Tab-separated table of C-alpha atoms and ligand atoms in Angstrom:
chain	number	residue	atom	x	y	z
A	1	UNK	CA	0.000	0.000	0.000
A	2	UNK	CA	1.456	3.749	-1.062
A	3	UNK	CA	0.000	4.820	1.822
A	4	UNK	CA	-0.862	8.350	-0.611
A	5	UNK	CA	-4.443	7.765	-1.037
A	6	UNK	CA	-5.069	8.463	2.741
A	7	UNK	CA	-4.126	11.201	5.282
A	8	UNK	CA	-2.518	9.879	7.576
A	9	UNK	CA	-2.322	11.283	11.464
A	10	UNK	CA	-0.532	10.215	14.611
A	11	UNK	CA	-1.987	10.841	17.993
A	12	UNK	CA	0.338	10.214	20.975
A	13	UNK	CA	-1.436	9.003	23.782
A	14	UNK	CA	-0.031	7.632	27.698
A	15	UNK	CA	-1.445	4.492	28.988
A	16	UNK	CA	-2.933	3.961	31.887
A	17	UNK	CA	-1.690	0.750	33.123
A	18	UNK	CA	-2.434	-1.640	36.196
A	19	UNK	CA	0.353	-3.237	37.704
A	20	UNK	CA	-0.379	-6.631	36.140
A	21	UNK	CA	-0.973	-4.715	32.698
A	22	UNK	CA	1.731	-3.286	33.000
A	23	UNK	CA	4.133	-6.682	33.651
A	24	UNK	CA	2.202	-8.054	30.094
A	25	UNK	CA	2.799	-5.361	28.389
A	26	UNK	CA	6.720	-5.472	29.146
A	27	UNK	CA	6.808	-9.119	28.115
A	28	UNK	CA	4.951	-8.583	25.361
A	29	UNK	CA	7.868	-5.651	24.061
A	30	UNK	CA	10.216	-8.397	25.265
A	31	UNK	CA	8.823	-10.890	23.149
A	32	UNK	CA	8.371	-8.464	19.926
A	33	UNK	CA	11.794	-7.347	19.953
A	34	UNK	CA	12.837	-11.058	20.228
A	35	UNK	CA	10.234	-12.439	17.235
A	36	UNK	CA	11.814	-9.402	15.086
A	37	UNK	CA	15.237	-10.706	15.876
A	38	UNK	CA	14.436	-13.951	14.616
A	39	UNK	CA	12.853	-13.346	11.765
A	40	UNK	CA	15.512	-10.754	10.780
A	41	UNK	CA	18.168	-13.413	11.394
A	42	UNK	CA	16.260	-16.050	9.415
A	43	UNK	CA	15.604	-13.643	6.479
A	44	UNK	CA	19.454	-11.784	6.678
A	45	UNK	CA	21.288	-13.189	3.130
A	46	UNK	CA	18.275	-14.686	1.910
A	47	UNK	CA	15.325	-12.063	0.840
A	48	UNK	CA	13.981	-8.630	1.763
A	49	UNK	CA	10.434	-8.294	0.767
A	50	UNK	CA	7.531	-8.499	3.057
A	51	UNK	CA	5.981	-11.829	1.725
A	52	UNK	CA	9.333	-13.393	1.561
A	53	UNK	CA	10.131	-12.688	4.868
A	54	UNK	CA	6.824	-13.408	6.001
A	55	UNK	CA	6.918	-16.905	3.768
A	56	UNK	CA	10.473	-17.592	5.573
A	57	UNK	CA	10.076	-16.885	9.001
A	58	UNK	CA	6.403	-17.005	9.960
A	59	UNK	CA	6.706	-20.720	10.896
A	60	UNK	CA	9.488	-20.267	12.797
A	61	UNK	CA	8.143	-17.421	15.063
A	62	UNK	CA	5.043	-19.606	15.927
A	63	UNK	CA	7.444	-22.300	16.750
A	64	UNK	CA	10.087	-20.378	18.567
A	65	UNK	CA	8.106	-17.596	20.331
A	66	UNK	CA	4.678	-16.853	22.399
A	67	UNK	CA	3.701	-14.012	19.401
A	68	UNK	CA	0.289	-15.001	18.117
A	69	UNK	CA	-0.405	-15.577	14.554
A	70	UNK	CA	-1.087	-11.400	13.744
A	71	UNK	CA	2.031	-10.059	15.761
A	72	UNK	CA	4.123	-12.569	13.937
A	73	UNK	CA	2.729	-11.122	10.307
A	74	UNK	CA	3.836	-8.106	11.793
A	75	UNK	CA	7.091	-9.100	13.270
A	76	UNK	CA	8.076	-10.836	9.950
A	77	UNK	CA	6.949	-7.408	7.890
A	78	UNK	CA	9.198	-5.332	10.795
A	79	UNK	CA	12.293	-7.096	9.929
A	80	UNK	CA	11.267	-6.951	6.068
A	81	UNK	CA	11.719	-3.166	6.358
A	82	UNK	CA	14.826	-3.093	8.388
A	83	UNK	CA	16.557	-5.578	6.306
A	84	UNK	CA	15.886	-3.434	3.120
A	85	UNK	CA	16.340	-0.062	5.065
A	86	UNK	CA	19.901	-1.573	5.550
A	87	UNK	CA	20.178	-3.196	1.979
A	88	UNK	CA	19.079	0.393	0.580
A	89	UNK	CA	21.677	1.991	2.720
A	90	UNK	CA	24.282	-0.474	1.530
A	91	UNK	CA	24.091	0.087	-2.189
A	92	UNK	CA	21.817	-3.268	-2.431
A	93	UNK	CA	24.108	-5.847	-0.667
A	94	UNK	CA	24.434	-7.518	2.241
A	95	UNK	CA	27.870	-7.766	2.192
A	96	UNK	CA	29.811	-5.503	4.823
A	97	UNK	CA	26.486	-4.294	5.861
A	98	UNK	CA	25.789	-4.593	9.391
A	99	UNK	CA	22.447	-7.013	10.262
A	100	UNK	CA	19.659	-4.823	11.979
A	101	UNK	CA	19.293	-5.033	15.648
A	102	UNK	CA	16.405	-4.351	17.632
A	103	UNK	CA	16.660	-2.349	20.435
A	104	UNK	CA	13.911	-0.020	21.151
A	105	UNK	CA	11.070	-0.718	23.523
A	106	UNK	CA	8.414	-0.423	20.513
A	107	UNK	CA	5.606	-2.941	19.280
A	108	UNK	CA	4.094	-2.706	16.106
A	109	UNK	CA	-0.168	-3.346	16.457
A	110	UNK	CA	-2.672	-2.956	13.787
A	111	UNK	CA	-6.531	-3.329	13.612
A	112	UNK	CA	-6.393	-7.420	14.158
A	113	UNK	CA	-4.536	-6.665	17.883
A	114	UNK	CA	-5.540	-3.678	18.794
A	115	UNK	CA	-9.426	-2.094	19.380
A	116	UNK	CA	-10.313	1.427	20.503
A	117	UNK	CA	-12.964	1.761	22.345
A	118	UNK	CA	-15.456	4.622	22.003
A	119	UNK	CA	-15.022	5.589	26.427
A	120	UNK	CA	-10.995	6.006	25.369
A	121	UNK	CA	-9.815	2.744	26.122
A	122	UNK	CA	-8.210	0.517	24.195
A	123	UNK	CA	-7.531	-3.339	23.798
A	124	UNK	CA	-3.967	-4.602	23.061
A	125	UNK	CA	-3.007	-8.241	22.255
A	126	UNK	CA	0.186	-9.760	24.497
A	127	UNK	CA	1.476	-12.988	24.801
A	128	UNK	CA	-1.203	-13.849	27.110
A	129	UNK	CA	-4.629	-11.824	27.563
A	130	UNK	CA	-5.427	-9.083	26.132
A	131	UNK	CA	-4.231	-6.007	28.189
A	132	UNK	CA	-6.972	-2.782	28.756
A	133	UNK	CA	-6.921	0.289	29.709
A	134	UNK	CA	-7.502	3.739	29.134
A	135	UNK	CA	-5.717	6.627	26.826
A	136	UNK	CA	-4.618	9.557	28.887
A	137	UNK	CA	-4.496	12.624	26.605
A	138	UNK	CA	-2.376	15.557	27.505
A	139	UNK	CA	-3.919	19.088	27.825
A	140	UNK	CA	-4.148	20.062	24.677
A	141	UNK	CA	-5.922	17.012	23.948
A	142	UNK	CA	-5.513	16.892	19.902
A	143	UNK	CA	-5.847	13.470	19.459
A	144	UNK	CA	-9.672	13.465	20.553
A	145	UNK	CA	-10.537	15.045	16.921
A	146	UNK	CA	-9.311	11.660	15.432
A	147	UNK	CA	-10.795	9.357	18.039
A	148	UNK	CA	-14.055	11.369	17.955
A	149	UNK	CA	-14.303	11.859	14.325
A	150	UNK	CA	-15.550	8.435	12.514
A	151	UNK	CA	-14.104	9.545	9.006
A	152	UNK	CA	-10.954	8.657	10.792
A	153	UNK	CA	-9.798	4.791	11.235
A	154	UNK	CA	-7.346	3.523	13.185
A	155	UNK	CA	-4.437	1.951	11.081
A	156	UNK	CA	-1.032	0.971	12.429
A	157	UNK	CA	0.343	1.717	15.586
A	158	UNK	CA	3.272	1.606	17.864
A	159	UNK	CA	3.520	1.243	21.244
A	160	UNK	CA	6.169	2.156	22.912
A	161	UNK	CA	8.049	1.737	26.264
A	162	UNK	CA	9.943	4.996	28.230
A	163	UNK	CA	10.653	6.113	31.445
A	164	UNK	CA	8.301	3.171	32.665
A	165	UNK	CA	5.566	4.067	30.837
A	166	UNK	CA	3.905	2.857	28.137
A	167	UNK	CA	2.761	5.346	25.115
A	168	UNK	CA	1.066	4.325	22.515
A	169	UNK	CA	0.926	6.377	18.794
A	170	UNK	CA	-2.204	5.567	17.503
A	171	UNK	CA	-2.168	6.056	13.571
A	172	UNK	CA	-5.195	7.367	11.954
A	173	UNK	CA	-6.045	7.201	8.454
A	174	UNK	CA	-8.657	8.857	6.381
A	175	UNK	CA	-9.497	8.321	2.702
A	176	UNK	CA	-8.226	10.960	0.687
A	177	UNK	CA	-11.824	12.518	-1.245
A	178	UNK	CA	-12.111	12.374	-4.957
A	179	UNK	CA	-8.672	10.663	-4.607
A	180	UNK	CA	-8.750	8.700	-8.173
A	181	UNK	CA	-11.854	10.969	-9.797
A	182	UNK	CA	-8.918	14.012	-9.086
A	183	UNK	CA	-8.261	14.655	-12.613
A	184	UNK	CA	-12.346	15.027	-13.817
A	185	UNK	CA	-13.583	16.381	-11.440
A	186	UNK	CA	-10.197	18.829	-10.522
A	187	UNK	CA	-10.209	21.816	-11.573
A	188	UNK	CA	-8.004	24.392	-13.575
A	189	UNK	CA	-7.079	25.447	-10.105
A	190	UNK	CA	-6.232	22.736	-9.031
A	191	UNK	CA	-4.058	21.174	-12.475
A	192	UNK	CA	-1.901	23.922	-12.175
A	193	UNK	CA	-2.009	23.305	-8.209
A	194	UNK	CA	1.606	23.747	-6.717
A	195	UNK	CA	3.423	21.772	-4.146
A	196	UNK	CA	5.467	22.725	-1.563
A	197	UNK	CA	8.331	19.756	-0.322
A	198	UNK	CA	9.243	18.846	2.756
A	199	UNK	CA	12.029	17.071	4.005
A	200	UNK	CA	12.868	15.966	7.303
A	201	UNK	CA	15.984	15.641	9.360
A	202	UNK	CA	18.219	15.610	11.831
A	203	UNK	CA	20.731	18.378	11.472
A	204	UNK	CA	17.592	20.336	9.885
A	205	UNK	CA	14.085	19.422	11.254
A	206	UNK	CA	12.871	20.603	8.294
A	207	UNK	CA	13.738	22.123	4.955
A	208	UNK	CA	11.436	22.877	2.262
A	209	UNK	CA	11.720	22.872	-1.366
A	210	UNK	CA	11.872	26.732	-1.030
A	211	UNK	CA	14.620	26.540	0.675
A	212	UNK	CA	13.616	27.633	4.317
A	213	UNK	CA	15.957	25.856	6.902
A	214	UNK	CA	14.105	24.732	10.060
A	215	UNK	CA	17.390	24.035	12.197
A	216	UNK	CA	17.039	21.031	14.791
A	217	UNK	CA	20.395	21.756	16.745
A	218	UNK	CA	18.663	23.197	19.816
A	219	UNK	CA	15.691	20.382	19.673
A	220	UNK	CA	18.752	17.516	19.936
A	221	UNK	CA	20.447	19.773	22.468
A	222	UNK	CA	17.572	19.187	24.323
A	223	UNK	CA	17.242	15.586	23.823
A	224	UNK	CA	20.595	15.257	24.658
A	225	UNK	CA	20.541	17.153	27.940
A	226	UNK	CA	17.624	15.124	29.106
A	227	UNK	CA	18.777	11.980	28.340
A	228	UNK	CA	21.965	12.482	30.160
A	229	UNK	CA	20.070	13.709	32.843
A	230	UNK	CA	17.858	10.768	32.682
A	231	UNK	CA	21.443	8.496	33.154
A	232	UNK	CA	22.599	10.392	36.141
A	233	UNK	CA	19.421	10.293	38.079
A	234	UNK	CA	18.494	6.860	36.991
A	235	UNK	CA	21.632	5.495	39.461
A	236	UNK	CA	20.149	6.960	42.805
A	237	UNK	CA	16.765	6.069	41.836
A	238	UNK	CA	15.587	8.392	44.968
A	239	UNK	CA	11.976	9.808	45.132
A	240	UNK	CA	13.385	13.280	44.767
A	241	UNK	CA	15.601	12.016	41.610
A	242	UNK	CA	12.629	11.100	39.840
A	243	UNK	CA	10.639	13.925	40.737
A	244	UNK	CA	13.599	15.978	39.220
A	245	UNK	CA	13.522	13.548	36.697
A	246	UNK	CA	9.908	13.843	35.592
A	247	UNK	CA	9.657	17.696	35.903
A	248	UNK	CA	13.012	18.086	33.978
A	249	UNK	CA	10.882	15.825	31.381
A	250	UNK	CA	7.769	18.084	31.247
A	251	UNK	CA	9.735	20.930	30.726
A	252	UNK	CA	11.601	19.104	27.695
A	253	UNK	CA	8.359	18.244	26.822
A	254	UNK	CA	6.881	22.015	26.223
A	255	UNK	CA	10.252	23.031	24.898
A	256	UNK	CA	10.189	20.709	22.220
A	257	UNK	CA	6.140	21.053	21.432
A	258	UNK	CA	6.665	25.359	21.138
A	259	UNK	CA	9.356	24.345	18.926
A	260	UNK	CA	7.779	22.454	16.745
A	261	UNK	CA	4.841	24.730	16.305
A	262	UNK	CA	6.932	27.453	15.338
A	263	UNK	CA	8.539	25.529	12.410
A	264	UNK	CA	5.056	23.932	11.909
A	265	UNK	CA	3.722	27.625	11.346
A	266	UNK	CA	6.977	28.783	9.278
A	267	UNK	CA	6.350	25.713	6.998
A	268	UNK	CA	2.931	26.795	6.287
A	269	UNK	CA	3.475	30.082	5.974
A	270	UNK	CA	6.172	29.538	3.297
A	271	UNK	CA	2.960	27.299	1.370
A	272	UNK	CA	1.191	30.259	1.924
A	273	UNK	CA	3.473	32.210	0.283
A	274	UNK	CA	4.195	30.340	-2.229
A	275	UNK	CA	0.758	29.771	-3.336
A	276	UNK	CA	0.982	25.836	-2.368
A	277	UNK	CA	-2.480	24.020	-2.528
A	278	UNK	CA	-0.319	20.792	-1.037
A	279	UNK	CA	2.387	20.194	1.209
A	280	UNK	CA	4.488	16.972	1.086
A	281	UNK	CA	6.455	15.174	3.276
A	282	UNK	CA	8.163	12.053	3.041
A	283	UNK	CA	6.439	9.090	4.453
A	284	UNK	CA	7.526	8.919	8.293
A	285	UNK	CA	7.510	5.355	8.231
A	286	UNK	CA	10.177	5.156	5.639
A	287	UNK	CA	12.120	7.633	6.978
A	288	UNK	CA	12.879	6.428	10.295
A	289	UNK	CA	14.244	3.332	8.411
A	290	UNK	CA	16.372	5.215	5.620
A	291	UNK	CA	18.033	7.873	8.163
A	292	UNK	CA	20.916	6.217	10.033
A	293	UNK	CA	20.321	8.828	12.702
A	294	UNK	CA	16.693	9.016	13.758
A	295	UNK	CA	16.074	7.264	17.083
A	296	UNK	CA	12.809	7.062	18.833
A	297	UNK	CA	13.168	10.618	19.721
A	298	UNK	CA	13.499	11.906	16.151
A	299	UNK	CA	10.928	9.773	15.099
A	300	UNK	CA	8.210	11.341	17.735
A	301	UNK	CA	9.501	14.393	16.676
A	302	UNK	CA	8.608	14.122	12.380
A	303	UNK	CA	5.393	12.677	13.735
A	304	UNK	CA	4.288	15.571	16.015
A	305	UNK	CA	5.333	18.397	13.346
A	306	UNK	CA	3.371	16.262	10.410
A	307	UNK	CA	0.387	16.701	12.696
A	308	UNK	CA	0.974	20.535	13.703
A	309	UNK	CA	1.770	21.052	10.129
A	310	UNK	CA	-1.630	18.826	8.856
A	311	UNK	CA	-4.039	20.429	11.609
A	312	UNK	CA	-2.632	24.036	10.610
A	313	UNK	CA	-2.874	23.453	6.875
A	314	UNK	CA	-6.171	21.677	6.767
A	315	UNK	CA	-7.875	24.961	8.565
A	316	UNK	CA	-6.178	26.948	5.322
A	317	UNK	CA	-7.178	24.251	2.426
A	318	UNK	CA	-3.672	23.229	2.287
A	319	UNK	CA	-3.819	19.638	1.361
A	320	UNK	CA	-1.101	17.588	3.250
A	321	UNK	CA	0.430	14.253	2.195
A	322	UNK	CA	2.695	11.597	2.037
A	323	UNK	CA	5.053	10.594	-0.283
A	324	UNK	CA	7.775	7.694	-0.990
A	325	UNK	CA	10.806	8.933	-0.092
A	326	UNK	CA	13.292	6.424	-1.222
A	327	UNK	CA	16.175	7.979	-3.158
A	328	UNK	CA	14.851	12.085	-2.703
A	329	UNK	CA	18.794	11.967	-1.110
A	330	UNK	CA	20.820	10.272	-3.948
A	331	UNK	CA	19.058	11.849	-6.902
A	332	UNK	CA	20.009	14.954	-8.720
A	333	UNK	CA	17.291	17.767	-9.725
A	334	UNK	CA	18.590	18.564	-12.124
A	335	UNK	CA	19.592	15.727	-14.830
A	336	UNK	CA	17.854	13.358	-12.338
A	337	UNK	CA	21.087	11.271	-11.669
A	338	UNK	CA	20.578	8.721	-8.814
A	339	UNK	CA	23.307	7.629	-6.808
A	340	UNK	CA	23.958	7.114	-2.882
A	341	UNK	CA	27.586	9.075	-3.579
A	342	UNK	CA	25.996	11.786	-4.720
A	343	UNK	CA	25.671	13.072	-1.699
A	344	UNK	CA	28.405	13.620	1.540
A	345	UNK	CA	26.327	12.972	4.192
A	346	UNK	CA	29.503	14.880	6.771
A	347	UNK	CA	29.536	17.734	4.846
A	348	UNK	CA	25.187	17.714	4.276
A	349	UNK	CA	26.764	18.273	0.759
A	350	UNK	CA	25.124	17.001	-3.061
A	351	UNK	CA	27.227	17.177	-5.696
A	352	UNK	CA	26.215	15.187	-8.730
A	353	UNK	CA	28.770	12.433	-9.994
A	354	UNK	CA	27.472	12.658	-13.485
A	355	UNK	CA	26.581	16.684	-14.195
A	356	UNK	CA	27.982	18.138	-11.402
A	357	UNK	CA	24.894	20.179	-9.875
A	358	UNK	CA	26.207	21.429	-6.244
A	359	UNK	CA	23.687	21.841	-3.803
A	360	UNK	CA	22.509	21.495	0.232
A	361	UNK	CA	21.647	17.858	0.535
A	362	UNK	CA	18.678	18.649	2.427
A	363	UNK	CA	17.661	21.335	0.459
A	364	UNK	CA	17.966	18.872	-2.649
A	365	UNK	CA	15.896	15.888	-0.702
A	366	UNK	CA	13.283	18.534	-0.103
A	367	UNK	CA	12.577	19.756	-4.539
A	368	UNK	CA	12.621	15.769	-4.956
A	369	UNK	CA	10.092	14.830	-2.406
A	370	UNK	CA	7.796	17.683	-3.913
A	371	UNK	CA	8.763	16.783	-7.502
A	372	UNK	CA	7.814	12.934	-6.168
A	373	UNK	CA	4.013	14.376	-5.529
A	374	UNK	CA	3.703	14.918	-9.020
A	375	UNK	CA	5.366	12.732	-11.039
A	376	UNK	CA	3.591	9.993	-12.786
A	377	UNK	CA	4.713	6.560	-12.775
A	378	UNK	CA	5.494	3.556	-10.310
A	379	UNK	CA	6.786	6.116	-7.810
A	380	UNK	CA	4.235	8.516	-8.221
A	381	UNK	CA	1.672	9.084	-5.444
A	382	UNK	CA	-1.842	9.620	-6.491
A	383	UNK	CA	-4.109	11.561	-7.464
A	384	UNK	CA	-2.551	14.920	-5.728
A	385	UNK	CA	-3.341	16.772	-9.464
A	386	UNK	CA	-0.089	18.823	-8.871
A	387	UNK	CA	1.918	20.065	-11.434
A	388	UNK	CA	4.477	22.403	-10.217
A	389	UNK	CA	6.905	22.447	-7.043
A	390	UNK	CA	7.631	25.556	-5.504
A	391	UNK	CA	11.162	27.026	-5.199
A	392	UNK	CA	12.693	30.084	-3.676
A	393	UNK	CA	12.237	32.071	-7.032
A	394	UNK	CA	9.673	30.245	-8.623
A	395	UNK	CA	7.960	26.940	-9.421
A	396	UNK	CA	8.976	24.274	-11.461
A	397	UNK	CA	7.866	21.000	-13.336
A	398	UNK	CA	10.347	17.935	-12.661
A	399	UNK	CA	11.302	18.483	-16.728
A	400	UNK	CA	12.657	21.621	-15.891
A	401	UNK	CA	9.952	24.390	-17.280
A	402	UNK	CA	10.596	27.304	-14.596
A	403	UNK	CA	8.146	29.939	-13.969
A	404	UNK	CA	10.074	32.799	-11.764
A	405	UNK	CA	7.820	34.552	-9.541
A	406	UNK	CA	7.952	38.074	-11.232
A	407	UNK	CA	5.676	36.643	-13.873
A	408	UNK	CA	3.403	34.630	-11.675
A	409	UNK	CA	2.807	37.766	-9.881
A	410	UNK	CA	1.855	39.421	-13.100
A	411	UNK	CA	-0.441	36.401	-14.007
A	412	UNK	CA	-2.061	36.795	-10.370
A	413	UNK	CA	-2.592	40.285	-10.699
A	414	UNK	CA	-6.965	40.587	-10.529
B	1	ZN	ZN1	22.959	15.747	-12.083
């Protein structure tokens, strides 16, 4: 699935666990992290899709685990991606490449293993019984509009395990309207719609096709202050340590959600500006496997602004998607060149190998994830009906046919 012909929203939600949930739910990330393992090790030299994996390894995760028949789908589909996230990474061989790992606390869950419930609870499959208990929502309490709203269905999940508590990121999708009858029913307005690109990072939060730098330096400060903080405190393990602990974490916790509206606002704004009827990002999912960098941190992070960015935008008409983003880093924009040297990923430089083009690397991801929203083809998404991605001093087509902004202005003149 493309995953283009929906929206697609995240809401972050805290469980509230019983003591004996709480012990099940543990085992149960125990036991994921394990079933991954296997089936990555099982599937390592030998294939990379989902339905080989899944073809490879299911068996053997009935056999050698306590996942049921669903989570081990799901376990064989997680080590499908990481194995080709690494593969990708890699040049397309195994050889040198270091086998994925699995580390982080996180479970994957879909419709089949977990259930919302309409009082905000929610059902999750573990080894044993099923585990339930309510969603907490934070103050600001955005994720309500999604559970409340029955044009959005839950879709794939994570739950995740920090600081002793359990989170879970409830994905949401809806369907897209009109999303195949686009080009009848579209209008002039919307053939000649323009798109503004997004890409995501780690150096840069964001950067958009326009070129607009979103710098994430003092948002991995942050992280990094906490977590070190987290480290000290965690060896005294005193009542006052993890009252420091948890208020040095709310604090984090504003810092990074003021941040992230700001550079949710600036990226609208500069779609604004720019006259952008869509906005695309890459697809989160994809990215947390393609960037070497992203930890669980980074990944809340892209999924938070997405939302900011997608409940800001919506309220303006902005339409907000998601596109693939394999290869927006190794291909040229301008002779359209792909190759993973293209780029120095020390210096965030892309130079082309074959014509030369110089460029920011993130600045380059960015005009390829927009021009990715409107090209047609296997990588194509759907059904967006855009023609042009914005720049700095214009828009363009992905074959090159500029438009600078001095003469849109004259064209937009009443
Ligand atoms: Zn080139």
């Amino acid at each position: 699935m493309s995953g283009s012909e929906y929206f697609k929203r995240t809401a972050v939600t805290r469980l509230a666990v019983d003591s004996d949930g709480h012990e099940r739910l543990l085992a149960m990330v125990r036991e994921w992290k394990r079933g991954c393992q296997i089936a990555v090790n099982t599937a390592w030299g030998n294939c990379h899709t989902r339905s080989e994996v899944q073809q490879l390894a299911y068996d053997v995760l009935r056999e050698r685990t306590e996942l049921g028949s669903q989570h081990a789908v799901l376990a064989t589909h997680r080590a499908a991606e990481a194995v080709k996230g690494v593969l990708e990474r890699n040049d397309g061989t195994a050889e040198s490449a270091e086998k994925p790992t699995f580390t982080s606390p996180t479970v994957v869950y879909d419709t089949r293993t977990m259930t919302l419930f309409d009082d905000k609870a929610v059902s999750l499959t573990t080894t044993e019984d099923r585990v339930r208990c309510d969603l907490v929502f934070p103050d600001d309490g955005y994720q309500t509009q999604y559970v409340d709203d029955d044009r959005w269905e839950p879709a794939k999940s994570n739950l995740c395990y920090r600081d002793g508590q359990f989170d879970l990121h409830i994905g949401f999708r809806a369907e897209r309207p009109g999303a195949d009858a686009s080009s009848e029913a579209g209008s002039k307005e919307k053939e000649d719609a323009t798109v503004l690109g997004v890409a995501l990072g780690v150096e840069n939060v964001a950067v958009t096709s326009t070129a607009r730098f979103f710098s994430g330096e003092k948002l991995d400060h942050h992280h990094r202050e906490f977590a070190e903080l987290r480290a000290d405190l965690r060896e005294t393990e005193t009542r006052s340590a993890l009252r420091t602990l948890r208020q040095a974490g709310g604090r984090n916790d504003n810092f990074v959600r003021d941040t992230l509206h700001t550079v949710a606002r600036g990226i609208v704004e500069e779609a604004e500006k720019h006259g952008c009827s869509v906005i695309a990002f890459g697809e989160l999912e994809t990215i947390q496997e393609l960037l070497p960098k992203v930890d669980e941190f980074h990944a809340w992070v892209f999924e938070r602004l997405f939302d900011f960015v997608a409940y800001r935008a919506e309220a303006r008409g902005i339409t907000v998607v998601q596109v693939n983003p394999e290869y927006t880093s190794q291909r040229c924009t301008a002779c359209g060149f792909t190759h993973p040297q293209n780029r120095d990923i020390e210096r965030t430089h892309f130079e082309c190998l074959k014509c030369g083009n110089e460029a920011n690397d993130h600045y380059n991801a960015a005009k390829n994830v927009g021009f990715r929203c409107i090209r047609r083809g296997p990588l194509s998404s759907r059904g967006v009906g855009a023609q042009y991605c914005a720049l700095g001093s214009g828009r363009v087509t992905p074959d090159g046919d500029f438009i600078p902004n001095e003469e849109l202005a004259e064209v937009q003149k009443p």
